[in-house]
Coordinates of C-alpha atoms in Angstrom, one line a residue:
Chain R
M12 CA -205.7 116.4 -29.6
I13 CA -208.2 116.2 -26.3
L14 CA -206.8 115.1 -23.0
T15 CA -209.0 113.0 -20.4
V16 CA -207.6 112.2 -16.6
T17 CA -207.9 109.3 -15.1
L18 CA -206.2 109.5 -11.6
N19 CA -208.2 106.6 -10.1
A20 CA -207.6 104.4 -13.2
A21 CA -209.2 100.5 -13.1
L22 CA -209.1 97.1 -14.8
D23 CA -212.8 96.7 -15.1
I24 CA -213.8 93.2 -14.8
T25 CA -216.8 92.1 -15.6
Y26 CA -218.5 88.8 -14.1
R27 CA -221.8 87.2 -15.5
V28 CA -223.5 84.6 -13.4
P29 CA -226.5 82.8 -13.7
R30 CA -228.1 84.0 -10.5
L31 CA -226.2 85.5 -8.0
H32 CA -226.2 83.5 -4.4
P33 CA -224.8 86.0 -1.8
H34 CA -223.0 84.2 0.5
T35 CA -222.7 81.3 -1.0
T36 CA -220.3 80.0 -3.9
N37 CA -220.8 81.5 -7.4
R38 CA -219.4 79.9 -10.3
I39 CA -218.9 82.5 -13.1
T40 CA -219.9 81.6 -16.7
E41 CA -218.4 84.4 -18.3
V42 CA -215.4 86.9 -17.9
S43 CA -214.4 90.4 -19.6
E44 CA -211.8 92.9 -18.7
R45 CA -211.8 96.7 -20.1
P46 CA -209.8 99.8 -19.1
G47 CA -211.8 101.7 -16.8
G48 CA -212.6 104.5 -14.6
K49 CA -214.4 107.6 -16.0
G50 CA -211.2 109.3 -17.8
L51 CA -210.4 106.4 -19.7
N52 CA -214.5 105.7 -20.8
V53 CA -214.6 109.5 -21.9
A54 CA -211.1 109.0 -23.8
R55 CA -213.0 105.6 -25.7
V56 CA -215.8 107.1 -26.6
L57 CA -214.1 110.8 -27.7
A58 CA -211.9 108.1 -30.0
A59 CA -214.5 106.7 -31.5
L60 CA -216.4 110.2 -32.4
G61 CA -213.1 110.8 -34.0
H62 CA -211.2 112.7 -32.0
R63 CA -207.1 112.4 -31.1
T64 CA -207.4 111.8 -28.0
V65 CA -204.9 111.3 -25.1
A66 CA -205.5 109.7 -21.3
T67 CA -203.6 110.2 -18.9
G68 CA -203.4 109.6 -14.8
F69 CA -201.8 106.9 -13.0
A70 CA -201.3 102.6 -13.7
G71 CA -199.0 100.5 -11.6
G72 CA -198.3 96.8 -11.0
G73 CA -200.2 93.9 -12.8
T74 CA -203.6 95.1 -12.9
G75 CA -202.1 98.3 -14.1
E76 CA -200.3 96.6 -17.2
A77 CA -203.5 94.5 -18.2
L78 CA -205.1 98.3 -18.3
R79 CA -202.5 99.5 -20.5
A80 CA -202.5 96.2 -22.5
L81 CA -206.2 96.6 -23.8
L82 CA -205.9 100.5 -23.8
A83 CA -203.4 99.7 -26.6
E84 CA -205.8 97.9 -28.4
T85 CA -208.1 101.4 -28.7
E86 CA -207.6 104.5 -30.4
V87 CA -206.1 106.3 -27.4
T88 CA -202.9 107.4 -26.9
D89 CA -201.8 105.8 -23.3
A90 CA -200.0 108.7 -21.4
L91 CA -200.3 107.2 -17.7
V92 CA -198.0 108.1 -15.3
P93 CA -196.5 104.5 -13.5
V94 CA -197.0 104.4 -9.8
G95 CA -195.3 101.5 -7.4
G96 CA -198.8 100.5 -6.2
A97 CA -201.1 98.2 -8.3
T98 CA -204.1 100.3 -10.2
R99 CA -207.7 98.9 -8.5
R100 CA -210.0 96.6 -9.8
T101 CA -213.6 97.1 -9.9
V102 CA -216.2 94.3 -10.3
A103 CA -219.4 94.1 -11.8
V104 CA -221.1 91.0 -11.0
V105 CA -224.2 90.5 -13.4
D106 CA -227.1 88.4 -12.6
A107 CA -228.2 87.2 -16.1
A108 CA -231.5 86.6 -14.4
T109 CA -232.5 89.8 -13.0
G110 CA -230.2 92.1 -14.8
D111 CA -229.0 93.7 -12.2
T112 CA -225.5 94.2 -11.1
T113 CA -223.1 94.1 -8.2
Q114 CA -220.5 96.7 -8.4
L115 CA -217.5 95.8 -5.8
N116 CA -214.8 98.6 -6.1
E117 CA -211.4 98.6 -4.8
P118 CA -209.9 101.1 -3.3
G119 CA -206.7 102.0 -5.9
P120 CA -203.5 102.3 -4.9
V121 CA -201.4 104.9 -2.5
V122 CA -199.4 107.7 -4.6
S123 CA -196.8 109.0 -3.4
P124 CA -195.9 112.4 -3.3
A125 CA -193.1 111.9 -6.1
E126 CA -195.5 110.0 -8.2
W127 CA -197.8 113.0 -7.5
D128 CA -194.9 115.4 -9.1
T129 CA -194.4 113.2 -11.8
F130 CA -197.8 113.6 -12.7
L131 CA -198.1 117.4 -12.5
G132 CA -195.5 117.2 -15.1
T133 CA -196.8 115.1 -18.0
Y134 CA -199.9 117.0 -17.6
R135 CA -198.7 120.4 -17.8
E136 CA -196.8 119.4 -21.0
L137 CA -199.8 117.6 -22.2
L138 CA -202.0 120.5 -22.0
G139 CA -199.2 122.1 -24.1
E140 CA -201.0 120.3 -26.7
A141 CA -204.6 120.2 -25.9
R142 CA -207.7 121.4 -26.9
A143 CA -209.8 120.6 -23.9
V144 CA -209.1 118.9 -20.9
A145 CA -211.6 116.6 -18.7
L146 CA -210.6 115.9 -15.4
C147 CA -213.1 112.9 -14.4
G148 CA -213.8 110.6 -11.0
S149 CA -212.8 109.6 -7.6
L150 CA -209.3 110.2 -6.3
P151 CA -206.5 107.8 -4.9
P152 CA -205.2 107.5 -1.4
G153 CA -202.2 110.3 -1.5
V154 CA -203.4 112.8 -3.7
P155 CA -204.4 116.1 -2.5
V156 CA -208.1 117.0 -1.9
D157 CA -207.9 120.0 -3.9
V158 CA -206.0 118.2 -6.7
Y159 CA -208.6 119.0 -9.1
A160 CA -208.4 123.0 -8.0
R161 CA -204.9 122.7 -8.9
L162 CA -205.9 121.1 -12.4
T163 CA -208.0 123.2 -13.2
R164 CA -205.9 126.3 -12.1
A165 CA -203.1 125.1 -14.3
A166 CA -205.5 124.3 -17.3
R167 CA -206.8 127.5 -17.3
S168 CA -203.3 129.1 -17.4
A169 CA -202.9 127.1 -20.6
G170 CA -205.3 128.6 -22.2
V171 CA -207.3 125.1 -22.3
P172 CA -211.2 124.8 -22.1
V173 CA -211.5 122.3 -18.5
L174 CA -214.5 119.7 -17.8
L175 CA -214.8 119.0 -14.3
D176 CA -216.6 115.7 -13.8
T177 CA -216.3 114.3 -10.2
S178 CA -218.3 114.2 -6.3
G179 CA -218.1 115.3 -2.9
E180 CA -215.2 117.7 -1.2
P181 CA -213.2 117.1 -5.3
L182 CA -216.1 118.9 -6.6
R183 CA -217.0 121.7 -4.4
R184 CA -212.8 122.5 -4.3
G185 CA -212.7 122.1 -8.0
L186 CA -215.8 124.3 -9.0
A187 CA -213.9 127.3 -6.6
A188 CA -211.3 127.5 -9.6
R189 CA -213.7 128.1 -12.0
P190 CA -213.7 125.0 -14.2
D191 CA -215.6 126.2 -18.4
L192 CA -218.1 123.2 -17.2
A193 CA -219.0 120.5 -14.5
K194 CA -220.8 117.6 -15.2
P195 CA -222.5 116.6 -12.0
N196 CA -225.6 113.6 -11.9
A197 CA -228.8 114.2 -9.9
D198 CA -226.8 112.9 -6.7
E199 CA -223.4 114.5 -6.6
L200 CA -225.8 117.8 -7.4
A201 CA -227.8 117.1 -4.1
A202 CA -224.9 116.2 -2.3
L203 CA -223.2 119.7 -3.0
T204 CA -226.2 121.9 -2.6
G205 CA -228.3 120.5 -0.5
S206 CA -231.0 120.5 -3.3
T207 CA -233.0 117.7 -5.0
E208 CA -234.7 120.5 -7.3
P209 CA -232.3 119.6 -10.4
L210 CA -233.1 123.4 -11.4
R211 CA -232.2 125.3 -8.1
A212 CA -229.4 122.9 -7.6
A213 CA -227.3 123.2 -11.1
R214 CA -227.6 127.1 -10.8
D215 CA -226.6 127.0 -7.2
A216 CA -223.8 124.8 -8.5
R217 CA -222.8 127.5 -11.3
R218 CA -222.8 130.2 -8.4
R219 CA -220.1 128.3 -6.9
G220 CA -218.1 128.8 -9.7
A221 CA -218.2 127.0 -12.9
H222 CA -219.1 129.0 -16.2
A223 CA -222.0 126.3 -17.3
V224 CA -223.1 123.6 -15.2
A225 CA -224.8 120.4 -17.2
A226 CA -226.4 117.7 -15.0
S227 CA -227.1 114.5 -16.1
L228 CA -230.8 113.3 -15.0
G229 CA -230.7 109.6 -16.0
P230 CA -233.4 108.9 -18.1
D231 CA -235.1 112.3 -17.6
G232 CA -231.6 113.7 -20.1
M233 CA -229.4 116.8 -19.3
L234 CA -229.9 119.9 -18.1
A235 CA -227.9 123.1 -18.4
V236 CA -227.7 126.5 -16.9
T237 CA -224.8 128.1 -18.7
A238 CA -224.3 132.0 -19.6
D239 CA -226.0 131.4 -23.3
G240 CA -229.0 130.3 -21.5
T241 CA -230.7 126.8 -19.4
W242 CA -231.7 123.9 -21.7
Q243 CA -233.1 120.7 -20.7
A244 CA -232.7 118.1 -23.5
A245 CA -234.3 114.4 -23.5
P246 CA -234.4 110.9 -25.5
P247 CA -237.9 110.8 -26.9
H248 CA -238.4 107.7 -24.9
R249 CA -237.3 105.9 -22.2
I250 CA -234.3 103.5 -23.1
A251 CA -234.1 100.3 -21.4
G252 CA -230.7 98.2 -20.6
N253 CA -227.3 99.0 -18.5
P254 CA -226.6 102.3 -17.3
T255 CA -223.1 101.7 -17.1
G256 CA -220.7 104.6 -18.4
A257 CA -223.7 106.6 -19.8
G258 CA -222.5 109.8 -17.6
D259 CA -218.8 109.0 -18.8
S260 CA -220.3 108.6 -23.0
A261 CA -222.1 112.3 -22.1
V262 CA -219.0 114.0 -20.8
A263 CA -217.6 113.3 -24.1
G264 CA -220.9 114.7 -26.0
L265 CA -220.4 117.7 -24.3
L266 CA -216.5 118.1 -24.8
S267 CA -216.5 117.4 -28.3
G268 CA -219.5 119.7 -28.3
L269 CA -217.1 122.4 -27.0
V270 CA -214.0 121.5 -29.0
E271 CA -216.5 121.7 -32.3
D272 CA -217.6 125.1 -31.0
L273 CA -221.5 123.8 -31.3
P274 CA -224.2 125.9 -30.0
W275 CA -225.3 124.5 -26.5
P276 CA -228.3 122.8 -27.7
D277 CA -226.1 120.5 -30.0
R278 CA -223.8 119.7 -27.3
L279 CA -226.8 118.5 -25.2
T280 CA -228.2 116.8 -28.4
R281 CA -225.3 114.9 -28.8
A282 CA -224.6 114.3 -25.0
V283 CA -227.7 112.8 -24.4
A284 CA -228.2 110.7 -27.9
L285 CA -224.4 109.0 -26.9
S286 CA -225.7 108.6 -23.0
A287 CA -229.0 106.8 -24.4
A288 CA -227.1 104.8 -26.7
T289 CA -224.6 103.7 -24.4
V290 CA -227.7 102.6 -21.7
R291 CA -228.6 100.7 -25.1
A292 CA -225.8 98.9 -26.2
P293 CA -224.8 95.0 -25.0
A294 CA -221.5 95.7 -23.4
A295 CA -221.5 98.7 -20.3
G296 CA -219.5 101.7 -21.4
E297 CA -219.5 101.0 -25.1
F298 CA -221.9 103.0 -27.5
D299 CA -224.8 101.3 -29.6
T300 CA -223.9 103.8 -33.4
G301 CA -227.1 103.0 -34.6
T302 CA -229.2 104.1 -31.8
Y303 CA -226.7 107.6 -31.3
E304 CA -227.3 108.3 -34.9
E305 CA -231.3 107.8 -34.8
L306 CA -231.6 109.8 -31.4
L307 CA -229.5 112.7 -33.3
G308 CA -232.8 113.8 -34.9
T309 CA -235.1 112.9 -32.1
V310 CA -233.3 114.6 -28.7
R311 CA -236.2 117.5 -27.7
V312 CA -234.1 120.4 -26.0
V313 CA -236.0 123.0 -24.3
A314 CA -236.7 125.8 -22.0
P315 CA -236.9 123.8 -18.4
S316 CA -240.2 125.2 -16.7
P317 CA -241.3 127.6 -16.0
E318 CA -240.2 129.2 -19.3
A319 CA -241.2 125.5 -21.2
R320 CA -240.5 127.0 -24.4
S321 CA -239.0 125.0 -27.3
V322 CA -236.2 126.2 -29.1
K323 CA -235.7 122.7 -31.4
Chain F
M13 CA -189.8 66.2 -1.4
I14 CA -193.7 65.9 -1.7
L15 CA -195.0 67.2 -4.6
T16 CA -199.0 68.5 -5.4
V17 CA -200.9 69.3 -8.4
T18 CA -203.1 72.1 -8.9
L19 CA -204.2 71.9 -12.4
N20 CA -206.6 75.3 -11.7
A21 CA -204.4 77.1 -9.7
A22 CA -205.7 80.6 -8.9
L23 CA -205.2 84.3 -7.8
D24 CA -207.4 83.6 -4.4
I25 CA -208.6 87.6 -4.0
T26 CA -210.1 88.4 -0.4
Y27 CA -212.2 91.7 -0.2
R28 CA -213.4 92.9 2.9
V29 CA -216.7 95.3 3.1
P30 CA -218.5 96.6 5.9
R31 CA -221.1 94.9 4.4
L32 CA -222.3 93.6 1.3
H33 CA -225.1 95.2 -0.4
P34 CA -226.0 93.1 -3.7
H35 CA -227.3 94.5 -6.9
T36 CA -225.4 98.2 -5.2
T37 CA -222.4 99.9 -5.4
N38 CA -219.5 98.5 -2.6
R39 CA -216.5 100.5 -1.6
I40 CA -214.0 97.5 -0.1
T41 CA -212.0 98.1 2.8
E42 CA -209.4 95.7 2.3
V43 CA -207.8 93.7 -0.4
S44 CA -205.6 90.8 -0.2
E45 CA -204.2 88.6 -2.3
R46 CA -202.8 85.0 -2.2
P47 CA -201.9 82.1 -4.0
G48 CA -205.0 79.7 -4.4
G49 CA -206.2 76.8 -5.5
K50 CA -206.4 73.8 -3.1
G51 CA -202.8 71.8 -4.2
L52 CA -201.4 75.1 -3.3
N53 CA -203.0 75.9 -0.1
V54 CA -201.8 72.4 0.4
A55 CA -198.0 73.2 -0.6
R56 CA -198.2 75.9 2.0
V57 CA -199.3 73.9 5.1
L58 CA -196.8 70.9 4.3
A59 CA -193.9 73.5 3.8
A60 CA -195.1 74.6 7.5
L61 CA -194.7 71.3 8.6
G62 CA -191.3 71.5 7.5
H63 CA -191.7 69.1 4.6
R64 CA -190.0 69.9 1.1
T65 CA -192.9 70.8 -0.9
V66 CA -192.9 71.1 -4.9
A67 CA -195.9 72.9 -6.4
T68 CA -196.8 71.7 -10.0
G69 CA -200.2 72.3 -12.3
F70 CA -200.6 75.5 -14.8
A71 CA -200.0 78.7 -14.7
G72 CA -200.6 82.0 -17.2
G73 CA -201.3 85.5 -17.8
G74 CA -200.2 88.4 -15.5
T75 CA -202.9 86.7 -12.7
G76 CA -200.6 83.9 -13.7
E77 CA -197.4 86.3 -12.6
A78 CA -199.3 87.5 -9.7
L79 CA -199.6 84.0 -8.3
R80 CA -195.7 83.2 -8.7
A81 CA -194.6 86.3 -6.8
L82 CA -196.8 85.3 -4.2
L83 CA -195.3 81.9 -4.4
A84 CA -191.9 83.0 -4.3
E85 CA -192.5 84.7 -0.8
T86 CA -193.6 81.2 0.5
E87 CA -191.3 77.9 1.0
V88 CA -193.3 76.1 -1.4
T89 CA -190.7 75.6 -4.9
D90 CA -192.8 76.6 -7.7
A91 CA -192.8 73.8 -10.6
L92 CA -195.9 75.3 -12.0
V93 CA -196.4 74.8 -16.3
P94 CA -196.8 77.8 -18.2
V95 CA -199.7 78.2 -20.4
G96 CA -201.2 80.9 -22.9
G97 CA -204.4 81.6 -21.2
A98 CA -204.8 83.8 -17.8
T99 CA -204.8 81.6 -14.7
R100 CA -208.2 82.2 -13.0
R101 CA -209.1 84.6 -10.0
T102 CA -211.2 83.8 -7.3
V103 CA -212.9 86.4 -4.9
A104 CA -213.8 86.0 -1.5
V105 CA -216.5 89.2 -0.7
V106 CA -216.3 89.1 3.2
D107 CA -219.1 90.6 4.8
A108 CA -218.0 92.3 8.1
A109 CA -220.9 92.5 9.9
T110 CA -222.2 89.1 9.4
G111 CA -219.3 87.1 8.8
D112 CA -220.2 85.5 5.4
T113 CA -218.4 85.3 2.4
T114 CA -220.0 85.2 -0.7
Q115 CA -217.7 83.5 -3.4
L116 CA -217.2 84.2 -6.9
N117 CA -214.8 81.4 -8.9
E118 CA -214.0 82.4 -12.4
P119 CA -213.6 79.5 -14.6
G120 CA -210.2 78.9 -15.0
P121 CA -207.8 79.2 -19.0
V122 CA -208.4 77.0 -21.5
V123 CA -205.6 74.1 -21.3
S124 CA -204.1 73.0 -25.2
P125 CA -203.3 69.6 -25.4
A126 CA -199.5 70.8 -26.1
E127 CA -200.0 72.4 -23.0
W128 CA -201.7 69.4 -21.2
D129 CA -198.1 67.6 -22.7
T130 CA -195.7 69.5 -21.3
F131 CA -197.1 69.3 -18.4
L132 CA -197.5 65.4 -18.2
G133 CA -193.5 65.4 -18.9
T134 CA -192.8 67.7 -15.4
Y135 CA -195.0 65.5 -13.8
R136 CA -193.1 62.0 -14.6
E137 CA -190.0 64.2 -14.0
L138 CA -191.0 65.3 -10.5
L139 CA -192.3 61.8 -9.8
G140 CA -188.8 60.3 -9.6
E141 CA -188.1 62.5 -6.5
A142 CA -191.3 62.3 -5.0
R143 CA -192.0 60.7 -1.8
A144 CA -195.8 61.2 -2.0
V145 CA -198.1 63.0 -3.9
A146 CA -201.5 65.1 -3.8
L147 CA -203.8 65.7 -6.4
C148 CA -206.0 68.5 -5.7
G149 CA -209.0 70.5 -7.0
S150 CA -211.4 70.9 -9.7
L151 CA -209.8 70.6 -14.2
P152 CA -209.3 73.9 -16.1
P153 CA -211.4 73.8 -19.5
G154 CA -209.6 71.7 -21.8
V155 CA -208.4 68.9 -19.6
P156 CA -209.7 65.4 -20.0
V157 CA -212.2 64.6 -17.5
D158 CA -210.1 61.2 -16.8
V159 CA -206.7 63.3 -15.9
Y160 CA -206.8 62.3 -12.0
A161 CA -206.9 58.5 -13.2
R162 CA -203.9 59.2 -15.3
L163 CA -201.6 61.2 -13.1
T164 CA -202.6 58.3 -10.2
R165 CA -201.4 55.4 -12.8
A166 CA -198.6 57.1 -13.6
A167 CA -197.7 57.7 -9.4
R168 CA -198.7 54.4 -8.7
S169 CA -196.2 52.7 -11.5
A170 CA -193.4 55.5 -10.0
G171 CA -194.4 54.1 -6.7
V172 CA -195.2 57.2 -5.2
P173 CA -198.2 56.7 -2.9
V174 CA -200.8 58.8 -4.3
L175 CA -203.5 61.3 -2.4
L176 CA -206.7 62.4 -4.6
D177 CA -208.8 65.4 -3.4
T178 CA -211.3 66.2 -5.9
S179 CA -215.2 65.9 -6.9
G180 CA -217.5 64.9 -9.3
E181 CA -216.7 62.7 -12.5
P182 CA -212.7 63.1 -11.8
L183 CA -213.0 61.9 -8.4
R184 CA -215.1 58.8 -9.6
R185 CA -212.6 58.5 -12.4
G186 CA -209.8 58.8 -10.4
L187 CA -210.9 56.4 -7.8
A188 CA -211.1 53.3 -10.5
A189 CA -207.3 54.3 -10.7
R190 CA -206.7 52.7 -7.2
P191 CA -205.3 56.2 -5.5
D192 CA -203.8 55.3 -2.0
L193 CA -206.0 57.7 -0.3
A194 CA -209.3 59.8 -1.4
K195 CA -210.1 62.8 0.8
P196 CA -213.7 63.6 0.1
N197 CA -215.8 66.0 1.8
A198 CA -219.3 64.9 3.3
D199 CA -220.6 66.2 0.1
E200 CA -218.9 65.0 -2.0
L201 CA -219.2 61.6 -1.0
A202 CA -223.1 62.0 -1.0
A203 CA -222.4 62.9 -4.5
L204 CA -220.4 60.0 -5.8
T205 CA -222.2 57.3 -3.7
G206 CA -225.8 58.9 -3.0
S207 CA -226.0 58.4 0.7
T208 CA -226.0 61.0 3.2
E209 CA -224.6 58.1 5.6
P210 CA -221.0 58.9 6.2
L211 CA -220.0 55.6 7.1
R212 CA -221.9 54.0 4.9
A213 CA -220.8 56.3 1.5
A214 CA -217.3 56.2 2.8
R215 CA -217.0 52.1 2.6
D216 CA -218.7 52.5 -0.5
A217 CA -216.2 54.8 -1.7
R218 CA -213.0 52.5 -0.7
R219 CA -214.8 49.7 -2.6
R220 CA -215.0 51.9 -6.1
G221 CA -211.2 51.6 -6.0
A222 CA -209.3 53.7 -3.2
H223 CA -207.2 52.2 -1.0
A224 CA -208.2 53.8 1.9
V225 CA -211.0 56.6 2.3
A226 CA -210.5 60.1 4.7
A227 CA -213.6 62.1 4.1
S228 CA -213.8 65.2 6.1
L229 CA -216.8 65.8 7.8
G230 CA -216.6 70.1 8.6
P231 CA -217.4 70.2 12.5
D232 CA -217.9 66.5 13.2
G233 CA -213.7 65.9 12.1
M234 CA -213.0 63.0 9.8
L235 CA -213.8 59.5 9.2
A236 CA -211.1 57.0 7.9
V237 CA -212.1 53.2 6.1
T238 CA -208.8 52.1 6.0
A239 CA -207.6 48.3 5.4
D240 CA -206.2 48.5 8.9
G241 CA -209.3 49.7 10.5
T242 CA -211.9 52.4 10.8
W243 CA -211.7 55.5 13.1
Q244 CA -213.4 58.2 13.1
A245 CA -211.6 61.6 15.0
A246 CA -213.2 65.1 15.9
P247 CA -211.8 68.2 18.0
P248 CA -212.7 67.8 21.5
H249 CA -215.3 71.3 21.0
R250 CA -216.2 72.9 18.4
I251 CA -214.3 75.6 16.7
A252 CA -215.7 78.7 15.4
G253 CA -214.0 81.0 12.3
N254 CA -213.9 80.7 8.8
P255 CA -213.4 77.2 7.4
T256 CA -211.7 78.4 4.2
G257 CA -209.0 76.2 3.4
A258 CA -209.5 74.1 6.1
G259 CA -210.1 70.6 4.1
D260 CA -206.5 71.3 2.4
S261 CA -205.0 71.5 5.6
A262 CA -206.4 68.1 6.3
V263 CA -204.9 67.1 3.0
A264 CA -201.7 68.1 4.2
G265 CA -202.2 66.5 8.1
L266 CA -202.9 63.0 6.0
L267 CA -200.1 63.6 3.4
S268 CA -197.8 64.4 6.3
G269 CA -198.6 61.6 8.2
L270 CA -198.1 59.0 5.1
V271 CA -194.9 59.6 4.1
E272 CA -193.6 60.0 7.9
D273 CA -195.2 56.7 8.3
L274 CA -197.6 57.1 11.3
P275 CA -200.0 54.9 12.5
W276 CA -203.8 55.7 11.0
P277 CA -205.0 57.3 14.5
D278 CA -202.0 59.9 14.4
R279 CA -202.4 60.8 10.6
L280 CA -206.0 61.7 11.8
T281 CA -205.3 63.3 14.5
R282 CA -203.0 65.5 12.9
A283 CA -205.3 66.4 9.9
V284 CA -208.1 67.6 12.5
A285 CA -205.9 69.6 14.4
L286 CA -204.8 71.3 11.6
S287 CA -208.5 71.6 9.7
A288 CA -209.5 72.9 13.5
A289 CA -206.2 75.3 13.4
T290 CA -207.2 76.4 9.9
V291 CA -210.8 77.5 11.0
R292 CA -209.8 79.6 13.9
A293 CA -207.0 81.3 11.7
P294 CA -207.8 85.0 11.2
A295 CA -206.5 84.9 7.4
A296 CA -208.3 82.0 5.1
G297 CA -206.1 79.6 4.7
E298 CA -203.7 80.2 7.1
F299 CA -203.1 77.9 10.5
D300 CA -203.1 79.0 13.9
T301 CA -200.0 77.2 15.6
G302 CA -200.9 77.5 19.1
T303 CA -204.7 76.0 18.2
Y304 CA -202.7 73.3 16.4
E305 CA -200.1 72.3 19.1
E306 CA -203.1 72.4 21.5
L307 CA -205.7 70.2 19.5
L308 CA -202.9 67.6 19.1
G309 CA -203.3 66.4 22.5
T310 CA -206.7 66.8 22.8
V311 CA -208.7 65.6 19.2
R312 CA -210.4 62.2 20.6
V313 CA -210.1 59.0 18.1
V314 CA -212.8 56.5 17.8
A315 CA -213.9 53.3 16.2
P316 CA -217.1 55.0 15.2
S317 CA -220.6 53.4 16.2
P318 CA -221.5 51.0 16.1
E319 CA -218.3 49.8 17.0
A320 CA -218.0 53.2 20.2
R321 CA -214.7 52.1 21.0
S322 CA -211.9 54.6 22.1
V323 CA -208.5 53.8 20.7
K324 CA -206.9 57.0 22.3

């Protein structure tokens, strides 16, 4: 199975309003809820690709119960560890007139040292059956900032490949523990390295410890710097839609490609196609199967300039 | 005891953000939750005034459980009727930089005919012990629009005085059933009568069936048109703060005054003092006891112009 870790899981709530009027009262016309947090999004896409997937992390309170009830409706196996605090909510307010989204993110429950210890035990046990692990997202209060470094070392000791998708100090510390793959986006890469030039920044990030770096570049697709080579993959044309969850779908594409031992250009093709198919899907965080299958044949993978050599 | 009815109860969530940036991601620095919906606000203030208070209405789902757990921490007796749907949330996003609030209100669960019947049975039973009843707020989907008329008639048959605090068509229909007192605000009164002149509008509303009308006029206090006379009550100076819940505190002041058989000027003084003390309180929907007691001695009650005759 593939293991995904979501330390700051969330109950994702989407509110649709005809038009958002700040500083007044807004009546919501449509409410939807789903399990949220990057690792849970990745897990759902992996399961949709046919991989047996187990999700761990923390869940607690009434919001945690609601999240677990929604997770039980999916193919993902729930191995979340209970906490005393309540799972955070994220509220996405979608303005139907403009399509814009205003996002409100709660900070998440404080995790106690005892809860953290219980989690580490569960994590080590799950690694025994895992073919790969994804460590995803922000940290709740109370979790040590070097957590992803610790979890990466534990996975590498168990011989399980690690994909790291986080930002800021947890990313910086995590990279030093030499994960197999890091998947920052352009902003995270720039914050880490100080460079807004993706190729330079991805190479810098790789020198900080990751065996490979695959950076998601929004509509420009994905740039990978690996021991086997450097590639850029992009959809054949711009895809309009809601980018929520597109990065998580890319992680699922990369991780499934790693487990299936695909060559790098094929992993990138899958990641970019899934990502674009997520932008195209009507519900945030889902992916459109038709778009995915169509794009699998049309994503272009090239060596990034100055080499500018097509490999596909 | 005093009975309050909240058909569309809510889990009130308050988010504090340093500054709200619409159409971007906002990190919430502080989250608080409390039982919400007008009738539950009224019940909490009545209990704080020392009245035994019972709250009925509907609650369901995880949000309903959260609401009931919070209600159990108060002095209010929980007589909410379970429903299959989930209690709505209301989200108040407070911009710490400006003090402005952006309110997001979910519509509420659909109430089935069977659930509605169960509620009616509970309501009739509770009326047997009630000294007064407050019918408050908007209606959830599935509840008949003439509900407040029916509940008013049932209370009057049982000899229990009724205060009605709602808006739109439920107010219009409810008035026709002759409640003892209606408490619209200026906007609700204008929508009902077409007049933005409060005295004219309140008189019109009274002709539509209410035995008395006490209109809340925001910082201008309260205007009452009754069989015993007409009065306007106002705080001695403008009170700055958050007006959320001020109208509900006014309802609690009026209803406690009715049960204690106070003369009208004293009821209005209490309602205006409670309302202003709610504006002054740091948490929305609470009231500041010091401000309340101070204002009890300083609220001015006069006959509204053209009479302009001071009665206190």
